[in-house]
Structure formats: C-alpha cells, structure tokens
Short mmCIF file of C-alpha atoms in Angstrom, two decimals:
data_model
loop_
_atom_site.label_atom_id
_atom_site.label_comp_id
_atom_site.label_asym_id
_atom_site.label_seq_id
_atom_site.Cartn_x
_atom_site.Cartn_y
_atom_site.Cartn_z
CA MET A 1 -17.60 11.88 -27.29
CA GLY A 2 -18.90 9.55 -24.38
CA SER A 3 -16.51 8.13 -21.66
CA PRO A 4 -13.63 5.93 -22.35
CA SER A 5 -14.20 2.06 -21.25
CA TYR A 6 -11.64 -0.30 -19.95
CA ASP A 7 -11.97 -4.16 -19.80
CA PHE A 8 -11.12 -5.47 -16.50
CA ASP A 9 -12.86 -8.66 -16.89
CA ALA A 10 -10.02 -9.45 -19.70
CA PRO A 11 -7.31 -11.95 -17.75
CA VAL A 12 -3.93 -11.72 -18.75
CA ASP A 13 -1.61 -13.79 -18.63
CA ARG A 14 1.31 -13.26 -16.11
CA HIS A 15 3.56 -15.92 -16.22
CA GLY A 16 6.83 -16.20 -17.62
CA THR A 17 7.08 -12.59 -16.80
CA TRP A 18 9.74 -13.00 -13.60
CA CYS A 19 6.32 -11.98 -12.13
CA THR A 20 6.56 -12.23 -8.41
CA GLN A 21 2.81 -13.05 -7.46
CA TRP A 22 2.60 -15.77 -10.21
CA ASP A 23 5.87 -17.18 -10.98
CA TYR A 24 7.23 -17.03 -7.61
CA VAL A 25 4.63 -18.25 -5.44
CA GLU A 26 6.66 -21.21 -4.49
CA ASP A 27 9.14 -18.82 -2.68
CA ARG A 28 6.59 -18.26 -0.05
CA PHE A 29 4.20 -20.78 -0.11
CA GLY A 30 6.29 -24.10 -1.10
CA VAL A 31 4.30 -25.22 -3.56
CA PRO A 32 4.40 -24.24 -7.11
CA GLY A 33 1.51 -23.31 -9.65
CA LEU A 34 -1.07 -21.94 -6.83
CA LEU A 35 -3.42 -19.23 -8.16
CA PRO A 36 -1.92 -16.12 -6.08
CA PHE A 37 -3.98 -13.53 -4.13
CA THR A 38 -0.63 -12.17 -2.48
CA ILE A 39 1.46 -9.69 -2.89
CA SER A 40 0.05 -5.96 -3.51
CA ASP A 41 -0.12 -5.52 -7.17
CA MET A 42 -3.11 -5.79 -9.42
CA ASP A 43 -3.61 -8.40 -12.75
CA PHE A 44 -4.68 -5.37 -14.53
CA GLU A 45 -2.85 -3.84 -17.68
CA THR A 46 -2.35 -0.57 -16.28
CA ALA A 47 -4.08 2.69 -18.04
CA PRO A 48 -3.63 2.48 -21.84
CA GLU A 49 -2.34 6.78 -21.51
CA VAL A 50 0.52 5.33 -19.23
CA LEU A 51 1.22 2.54 -21.92
CA ALA A 52 1.25 4.91 -24.56
CA ALA A 53 3.80 7.42 -23.50
CA LEU A 54 5.93 4.51 -22.20
CA ARG A 55 6.04 2.96 -26.10
CA GLY A 56 6.39 6.81 -27.36
CA ARG A 57 9.36 7.60 -25.02
CA LEU A 58 11.10 3.80 -26.01
CA ASP A 59 10.52 4.91 -29.76
CA HIS A 60 12.78 7.57 -28.94
CA GLY A 61 15.49 5.19 -28.48
CA VAL A 62 17.73 6.89 -26.18
CA LEU A 63 17.59 5.81 -22.61
CA GLY A 64 20.01 7.89 -20.81
CA TYR A 65 20.59 10.14 -18.00
CA SER A 66 17.62 12.20 -16.75
CA ARG A 67 16.52 14.52 -14.31
CA TRP A 68 13.64 14.60 -11.78
CA ARG A 69 13.88 17.92 -10.82
CA GLN A 70 11.89 19.27 -13.86
CA ASP A 71 8.70 20.84 -14.34
CA ASP A 72 6.58 18.40 -16.05
CA PHE A 73 6.98 15.94 -13.17
CA LEU A 74 6.94 18.27 -10.28
CA SER A 75 3.59 19.89 -12.01
CA ALA A 76 2.01 16.86 -12.34
CA ILE A 77 2.47 15.91 -8.86
CA VAL A 78 1.51 19.77 -7.73
CA ASP A 79 -1.62 19.59 -9.96
CA TRP A 80 -2.53 15.90 -9.12
CA TYR A 81 -3.00 16.65 -5.44
CA GLY A 82 -4.54 19.81 -6.31
CA ALA A 83 -7.40 17.89 -8.43
CA ARG A 84 -7.23 14.70 -6.42
CA HIS A 85 -6.67 15.62 -2.91
CA ALA A 86 -7.66 19.24 -2.77
CA THR A 87 -4.32 19.87 -1.39
CA GLY A 88 -1.68 22.55 -2.46
CA VAL A 89 1.56 21.44 -2.98
CA ALA A 90 4.90 23.78 -3.26
CA PRO A 91 6.76 22.12 -5.91
CA GLU A 92 10.13 22.71 -3.97
CA SER A 93 9.35 20.40 -1.21
CA ILE A 94 8.96 17.38 -3.60
CA VAL A 95 11.65 14.60 -3.38
CA TYR A 96 12.52 11.82 -5.52
CA GLY A 97 13.19 8.15 -4.28
CA PRO A 98 13.94 4.89 -6.17
CA SER A 99 10.96 3.49 -4.09
CA VAL A 100 8.86 4.09 -0.68
CA ILE A 101 10.68 2.05 1.24
CA TYR A 102 13.82 3.92 0.44
CA GLN A 103 12.67 6.96 1.50
CA ILE A 104 11.29 5.78 4.59
CA SER A 105 15.21 3.83 5.13
CA LEU A 106 16.61 7.41 4.49
CA LEU A 107 14.46 9.49 6.77
CA LEU A 108 14.49 6.92 9.65
CA ARG A 109 18.76 7.56 9.52
CA LEU A 110 17.93 11.51 9.75
CA TRP A 111 15.48 11.55 11.93
CA SER A 112 16.53 8.50 14.51
CA ARG A 113 19.52 7.00 15.80
CA PRO A 114 20.06 2.92 16.89
CA GLY A 115 18.20 2.09 19.45
CA ASP A 116 15.24 4.44 18.77
CA GLY A 117 11.60 3.65 18.60
CA VAL A 118 9.45 3.69 15.87
CA VAL A 119 5.54 3.44 16.29
CA VAL A 120 3.42 1.83 13.66
CA HIS A 121 -0.19 0.38 13.97
CA THR A 122 -0.95 -3.34 14.17
CA PRO A 123 -1.60 -5.20 12.34
CA THR A 124 1.18 -4.29 10.20
CA TYR A 125 2.51 -4.07 6.44
CA ASP A 126 4.99 -6.52 6.61
CA ALA A 127 8.09 -4.16 5.23
CA PHE A 128 7.74 -1.73 8.18
CA PRO A 129 9.37 -4.38 10.71
CA LYS A 130 11.88 -5.57 8.45
CA THR A 131 13.04 -1.97 7.30
CA VAL A 132 13.24 -0.96 11.25
CA ALA A 133 14.97 -3.74 12.37
CA ALA A 134 17.76 -3.42 9.75
CA HIS A 135 18.30 0.20 10.59
CA ASP A 136 18.85 -1.05 14.73
CA ARG A 137 15.54 0.80 15.97
CA ARG A 138 13.01 -0.88 17.70
CA LEU A 139 9.52 -1.59 16.36
CA LEU A 140 6.74 0.00 18.83
CA GLY A 141 3.28 -1.43 17.96
CA CYS A 142 0.00 0.12 18.51
CA ALA A 143 -3.67 -1.47 17.55
CA LEU A 144 -5.47 1.18 15.53
CA ASP A 145 -7.76 2.19 17.77
CA ASP A 146 -5.92 2.02 21.33
CA TRP A 147 -5.33 5.82 21.74
CA PRO A 148 -4.18 5.43 25.41
CA GLU A 149 -1.51 3.11 24.18
CA LEU A 150 -0.30 5.65 21.43
CA GLU A 151 -0.07 8.34 23.60
CA ARG A 152 2.34 6.10 25.80
CA LEU A 153 4.43 4.95 23.00
CA LEU A 154 4.55 8.71 21.89
CA ALA A 155 5.47 9.69 24.90
CA LEU A 156 8.80 7.58 25.75
CA PRO A 157 11.69 9.53 25.50
CA THR A 158 13.49 7.24 23.14
CA THR A 159 10.41 7.37 20.74
CA SER A 160 11.89 9.33 17.65
CA VAL A 161 9.10 8.62 14.53
CA LEU A 162 5.41 7.71 14.11
CA LEU A 163 5.68 5.36 10.83
CA LEU A 164 2.13 6.05 9.57
CA CYS A 165 0.12 3.83 6.88
CA SER A 166 -2.53 6.18 5.65
CA PRO A 167 -4.79 4.46 4.10
CA HIS A 168 -3.38 1.42 6.32
CA ASN A 169 -2.31 -1.39 4.75
CA PRO A 170 -3.60 -4.36 5.35
CA THR A 171 -6.80 -3.29 6.89
CA GLY A 172 -7.65 -0.57 4.13
CA HIS A 173 -9.00 1.88 7.15
CA VAL A 174 -8.82 5.50 5.73
CA TRP A 175 -8.01 7.72 8.78
CA THR A 176 -10.74 10.49 9.35
CA GLU A 177 -9.80 14.26 10.16
CA ALA A 178 -10.31 13.78 13.58
CA GLU A 179 -7.77 10.78 13.93
CA LEU A 180 -5.10 12.73 11.77
CA ASP A 181 -5.71 15.69 13.85
CA ARG A 182 -5.42 13.66 17.35
CA MET A 183 -2.32 12.06 16.08
CA ALA A 184 -0.76 15.70 14.69
CA GLU A 185 -1.57 17.03 18.40
CA LEU A 186 0.49 13.94 19.73
CA CYS A 187 3.49 14.15 17.90
CA ALA A 188 3.48 17.67 18.12
CA ARG A 189 3.57 17.28 21.79
CA TYR A 190 5.94 14.75 22.35
CA GLY A 191 8.28 15.94 19.73
CA VAL A 192 7.96 12.88 17.39
CA ALA A 193 8.47 13.01 13.75
CA VAL A 194 6.10 11.49 11.17
CA ILE A 195 6.54 9.78 8.28
CA SER A 196 3.44 8.66 6.33
CA ASP A 197 3.25 6.32 3.89
CA GLU A 198 0.54 7.28 1.47
CA ILE A 199 0.67 4.71 -1.43
CA HIS A 200 -2.97 3.75 -1.40
CA SER A 201 -3.95 7.38 -0.95
CA ASP A 202 -5.46 7.23 -4.69
CA LEU A 203 -7.49 4.35 -3.90
CA ALA A 204 -10.11 5.61 -1.02
CA HIS A 205 -13.48 4.20 -1.57
CA PRO A 206 -16.40 6.79 -1.43
CA PRO A 207 -17.87 7.89 0.73
CA TYR A 208 -14.05 7.84 2.63
CA VAL A 209 -12.01 10.58 1.79
CA HIS A 210 -8.20 10.47 1.97
CA ARG A 211 -6.42 13.36 3.79
CA PRO A 212 -2.64 13.89 3.14
CA TRP A 213 -0.61 14.20 6.09
CA SER A 214 0.63 17.71 4.81
CA LEU A 215 -2.76 19.04 6.00
CA HIS A 216 -2.28 18.27 9.47
CA GLY A 217 1.78 18.85 9.40
CA ALA A 218 1.65 22.27 7.92
CA GLY A 219 2.33 23.71 10.53
CA GLY A 220 5.74 23.13 10.97
CA GLY A 221 7.61 20.43 12.27
CA ARG A 222 9.69 17.31 11.01
CA TRP A 223 6.70 15.51 8.41
CA ALA A 224 6.77 13.92 5.22
CA ILE A 225 4.47 11.57 2.82
CA VAL A 226 6.10 9.20 1.01
CA THR A 227 4.03 7.76 -1.94
CA SER A 228 3.94 6.75 -5.65
CA ALA A 229 1.75 5.96 -8.22
CA SER A 230 2.55 2.68 -8.52
CA LYS A 231 -0.39 1.05 -6.42
CA SER A 232 -2.89 2.62 -7.99
CA PHE A 233 -1.82 2.25 -11.35
CA ASN A 234 -0.33 -0.89 -10.91
CA ILE A 235 3.48 0.06 -12.46
CA PRO A 236 5.39 -0.95 -9.60
CA ALA A 237 8.01 -2.79 -11.74
CA LEU A 238 9.11 0.97 -13.34
CA THR A 239 10.33 1.66 -9.72
CA GLY A 240 10.53 5.35 -8.70
CA SER A 241 8.59 7.13 -5.66
CA TYR A 242 8.27 10.94 -4.72
CA GLY A 243 7.84 12.56 -1.50
CA ILE A 244 6.85 15.67 0.36
CA ILE A 245 8.95 16.75 2.88
CA GLY A 246 8.08 19.92 4.87
CA ASP A 247 11.08 20.92 6.89
CA PRO A 248 13.94 22.53 4.22
CA ALA A 249 16.38 21.44 6.41
CA THR A 250 15.38 17.51 6.23
CA ARG A 251 14.83 18.26 2.70
CA ASP A 252 18.09 19.49 1.83
CA ALA A 253 20.13 16.52 4.08
CA TYR A 254 17.76 14.22 2.20
CA LEU A 255 18.74 14.98 -1.57
CA ARG A 256 22.59 14.99 -0.23
CA HIS A 257 22.57 11.65 1.01
CA LEU A 258 20.19 10.67 -2.44
CA LYS A 259 22.93 12.08 -4.51
CA ASP A 260 26.21 11.78 -2.54
CA ALA A 261 26.12 9.15 -0.27
CA ASP A 262 23.67 6.52 -2.01
CA GLY A 263 24.15 7.57 -5.66
CA LEU A 264 20.60 7.80 -6.90
CA SER A 265 19.95 10.91 -7.96
CA SER A 266 19.46 9.98 -11.54
CA PRO A 267 15.86 8.36 -11.64
CA ALA A 268 14.55 5.94 -13.81
CA VAL A 269 13.34 7.60 -17.18
CA LEU A 270 10.17 5.54 -17.52
CA SER A 271 8.68 6.18 -14.11
CA LEU A 272 9.00 9.47 -14.84
CA VAL A 273 7.31 8.81 -18.08
CA GLY A 274 4.58 6.77 -16.21
CA HIS A 275 4.00 8.85 -13.68
CA ILE A 276 3.29 12.26 -15.45
CA ALA A 277 1.14 9.97 -17.83
CA ALA A 278 -0.86 8.59 -15.06
CA TYR A 279 -1.56 12.45 -13.20
CA ARG A 280 -1.98 13.98 -16.42
CA GLU A 281 -4.23 11.30 -18.17
CA GLY A 282 -5.10 8.50 -15.99
CA ALA A 283 -7.87 9.70 -13.66
CA PRO A 284 -10.71 8.33 -16.00
CA TRP A 285 -8.97 4.36 -16.20
CA LEU A 286 -8.25 5.22 -11.92
CA ASP A 287 -12.13 6.37 -11.61
CA ALA A 288 -13.17 2.61 -13.45
CA MET A 289 -10.82 0.81 -11.61
CA GLY A 290 -11.70 1.54 -8.35
CA THR A 291 -15.71 0.97 -9.17
CA TYR A 292 -14.46 -2.16 -10.90
CA LEU A 293 -12.65 -3.08 -7.61
CA ARG A 294 -15.67 -2.20 -5.33
CA GLY A 295 -17.61 -4.78 -7.31
CA ASN A 296 -14.98 -7.02 -6.47
CA LEU A 297 -14.91 -6.23 -3.03
CA GLN A 298 -18.69 -6.59 -2.22
CA LEU A 299 -18.46 -9.55 -4.03
CA ILE A 300 -16.55 -11.07 -1.15
CA ALA A 301 -18.55 -9.58 1.30
CA ASP A 302 -21.79 -11.01 -0.22
CA ARG A 303 -20.36 -14.44 -0.55
CA LEU A 304 -18.87 -14.51 2.97
CA THR A 305 -22.09 -13.49 4.39
CA GLU A 306 -24.11 -15.78 2.95
CA ALA A 307 -21.60 -18.62 3.58
CA PHE A 308 -20.41 -17.42 7.38
CA PRO A 309 -23.18 -14.66 8.73
CA THR A 310 -21.09 -14.54 11.95
CA LEU A 311 -18.14 -12.79 9.96
CA ASP A 312 -20.06 -9.64 9.28
CA TRP A 313 -17.54 -8.93 6.88
CA THR A 314 -17.60 -5.57 5.24
CA PRO A 315 -15.09 -4.02 2.30
CA PRO A 316 -12.32 -1.89 3.36
CA HIS A 317 -12.31 1.52 3.22
CA ALA A 318 -9.64 1.90 0.37
CA GLY A 319 -7.26 -0.42 -1.86
CA TYR A 320 -8.21 -3.87 -3.08
CA LEU A 321 -6.62 -5.73 0.12
CA ALA A 322 -9.38 -7.94 1.75
CA TRP A 323 -8.54 -8.03 5.21
CA ILE A 324 -10.69 -10.91 6.76
CA ASP A 325 -11.00 -12.02 10.29
CA ILE A 326 -11.32 -15.41 10.75
CA ARG A 327 -11.33 -15.78 14.30
CA PRO A 328 -15.23 -16.17 15.00
CA LEU A 329 -15.03 -19.52 12.63
CA GLY A 330 -13.14 -21.02 15.12
CA VAL A 331 -10.63 -22.56 12.25
CA ASP A 332 -6.49 -23.31 13.09
CA ASP A 333 -4.40 -20.96 10.90
CA GLU A 334 -2.17 -23.79 9.96
CA ALA A 335 -4.93 -26.12 8.91
CA LEU A 336 -6.43 -23.64 7.49
CA GLN A 337 -3.35 -22.20 5.12
CA ARG A 338 -2.74 -26.28 4.86
CA GLU A 339 -5.88 -26.77 2.95
CA LEU A 340 -5.54 -23.82 0.95
CA ILE A 341 -2.52 -24.79 -0.73
CA GLU A 342 -2.41 -28.35 -0.70
CA THR A 343 -6.29 -29.03 -1.55
CA GLN A 344 -7.50 -26.01 -3.27
CA LYS A 345 -4.35 -24.87 -4.37
CA VAL A 346 -4.78 -21.12 -3.97
CA ALA A 347 -1.82 -18.97 -2.04
CA ILE A 348 -3.70 -16.55 0.47
CA MET A 349 -1.53 -14.02 2.60
CA PRO A 350 -2.03 -15.58 6.47
CA GLY A 351 -2.26 -12.87 9.10
CA THR A 352 0.64 -13.86 10.84
CA SER A 353 2.69 -12.33 8.08
CA TYR A 354 1.46 -8.82 9.47
CA GLY A 355 1.35 -9.59 13.22
CA SER A 356 -2.40 -10.81 13.34
CA PRO A 357 -2.85 -14.54 13.63
CA GLY A 358 -6.24 -15.25 12.69
CA HIS A 359 -6.52 -13.38 9.85
CA LEU A 360 -6.40 -13.74 5.98
CA ARG A 361 -5.52 -10.95 3.23
CA LEU A 362 -6.77 -11.70 0.04
CA ASN A 363 -5.55 -9.43 -3.20
CA ALA A 364 -8.75 -8.79 -4.85
CA GLY A 365 -7.15 -6.77 -7.64
CA CYS A 366 -7.96 -9.09 -10.62
CA PRO A 367 -10.40 -9.72 -12.87
CA ARG A 368 -13.58 -10.41 -10.80
CA THR A 369 -13.95 -14.47 -12.02
CA LYS A 370 -10.70 -14.60 -10.18
CA THR A 371 -11.63 -13.02 -7.37
CA ASP A 372 -14.82 -15.65 -7.40
CA GLN A 373 -12.55 -18.65 -7.60
CA GLY A 374 -10.43 -17.21 -4.69
CA ILE A 375 -13.27 -16.94 -2.27
CA THR A 376 -14.63 -20.13 -3.45
CA ALA A 377 -11.62 -21.53 -2.40
CA LEU A 378 -11.88 -19.97 1.14
CA ILE A 379 -15.42 -20.94 1.58
CA GLU A 380 -14.53 -24.61 0.78
CA ALA A 381 -11.07 -24.46 2.65
CA VAL A 382 -12.77 -23.35 5.79
CA ARG A 383 -15.66 -25.74 5.83
CA ALA A 384 -13.54 -28.78 5.21
CA VAL A 385 -11.21 -27.30 8.32
CA GLN A 386 -14.40 -26.90 10.49
CA ARG A 387 -15.61 -30.55 9.63
CA GLY A 388 -12.29 -31.75 11.05
CA ASN A 389 -12.73 -29.25 14.01
CA PRO A 390 -15.27 -30.46 16.65
CA THR A 391 -15.17 -27.27 18.54
CA SER A 392 -15.83 -24.68 15.61
CA PRO A 393 -19.18 -22.93 15.81
#
C-alpha cells in the first residue's frame, strides 16, 4: 500500500459556521467580508483519521460525563512524546485542562501572588498580557535575544514565573538546546518557576527540532508544559488540552483546583477522542501538512524577496504564521492597515497586537491559492503606501 494522500489545496467554505476567522473578522477590523489571515487556526480539514474517530463516537449516541485519567488518553500522549520528541513522559505527571490558557491561569495562581512579575519574550502572544493582567501580576517583557535583560528580570525579587512560548509565537522561533539550558540555569539560580506553552511543538520545520522543557526541568523545581493537539491537528473547537507538571505537590494542587474549585474535571469527550486519534493515527497527515505549510511559507519568502529585496525575509522555524518585519520598507503601520482593509479587502494581523509596531503576522495555514492572494494584497498595499510616502525607499 502506498502512502496516504491529502488534498490541502481543496478550499473549505467556513462561512456560516460561527468561525472566528471568517464570520467575525469585522469584530477586530471593523469591516465585514475581508479575506482573513488572522487568528491562529487553519483552513484545512483535520486528519481524516480524527474525523472518523469523532463520527464513530457520535454514532454511539450517548455523550455523558467522561474521565481523562484513563489509559487510552494517557498512553496516547506518552507514546506520542516518545515517537515524536524522543522524550519519556511519566503518565502520572499528565494533567487535563479545558484550554492551555486555563492551565496557565491556574499555574499562575499556584506559583505567584498579586503584584509578582511574570517574564515573557517579546513580541508576545496577545493572550499572555491579558491573562497576566487579569491575575494582577506584572508582565515583564524581554526581547528574544537579550540575555542580559532576561537575567536582570529573572533576578528581580518579585519575579515568580517565566512564561515561555516554545516554539515562540508570533515569531516561530524554535529554541535551541543551548538556549533552553541557559534559561533553565537562570531560572534555577533565581528560584523562578517555568510555564512552557508548547502548543506549536509538533509544527517545527526541519532542520529545526523542538525540545520539550521536561528535558531541561527534569532535575527538579517548579515547571510545567502546557499544550494540546489543537494547533497541529486544527481541532481547537473541540476544546481540551493537557499539561505535564514536574512537581508532585503542584500537580496535586492543580488537580484539586480543577475538580473542586473550578468544577472542570469532566473533560470534553470529543476532545479526548480527537487527541487519541490524532496521536495514534494522525502522524502521516501531520507530516504531509507540514510539507504543504513549508511550501506556503517558501512562496511568501520568494514573492517578498522578488518584490522587496531589502526585507530579506526567511520562513519561521515552526508553525504557519509568517512574522514579517516591514520596517525596512518605510511604511506607516496605520496607513498600511487602511490600505489592506479598505482597498485590498484583506485582514492581516498588525504587529501592534503583539507589542511590535512595524511588523505583520500573516496566517499561511490555508490553501496555496489563498496564501498567494494574501501576499499579492500585501505587496500591492505596501507599494500603494510607498507611492504616497516620499520618504520611503
């Protein structure tokens, strides 16, 4: 039998499905009907193996309360980490959560107090500042490559947590073993807990290799990985996530809060089904999808290089989000957004959403024809703004 084939070129009409990216683009951009390259989900159908498993569970007809602490779910995670990341995971270290952000919120409550500092790398995934602020903690931002500043912030007596994004969103940076070792040493030196959001971990592009934080925090201390199959298999609407918590006392406290304080111990059963099917049967689809994404990102690189050689843009190490530094083009952020929205009729996330003016985040998790439309619109918008800007190069 040959390898399975998947058609990522086939468009899927997402209109009328309560889709955040397509149906509610007006909420963020003020105009309906824009072609969206926005929220971090993909326009692809999930793996057919996942869909088959979901249909099979629905055919059973009973959707009652369920349990996540059972061997089918836990062993699927353990085996996935062994096969995909060459990493051992103890089943008893795994916890469930309704979402990655929920897990981060609960761990912030357990590992910090109001007023404490939480260190993040900038630019920053836009949910992090909101979550940190909602818990009355202080967000302390540090550029990805500014190691002296990272140490200064971690050394502050009120700093409690490093909230790491690995691979990094929005830049797509995959942290090297040396970088992670250095962060682990600094956090151990200053007594800082680590929450590693690894939801993009299965989307690292060769030759880059994702390394789970457990390889660096396994010697002890307070650390947790929070993640989900939702990004890699495009199933966020099923909800559900899981974590790996190194410290048994924290794990026990987490589970008490999940069950008793927050009443969330019964998982979304379709999320369990989706995760198990993805991790047991979905690897061929994920590999094929990754190859397709790399084609999309290379298309963006080729077209940007042809249009604007000074950008020197290269694809990210991981994921499907093209983080583009447009500062060399000398265009005003607001003028460019107006041109994109009002003339080109596309929605591309501005860098200001992540604390980095002069950048764009373009979602390339879509059929190649749509990617091409988006990059065409961006090129035309930049040129239009440049024609009206005598100081542009």
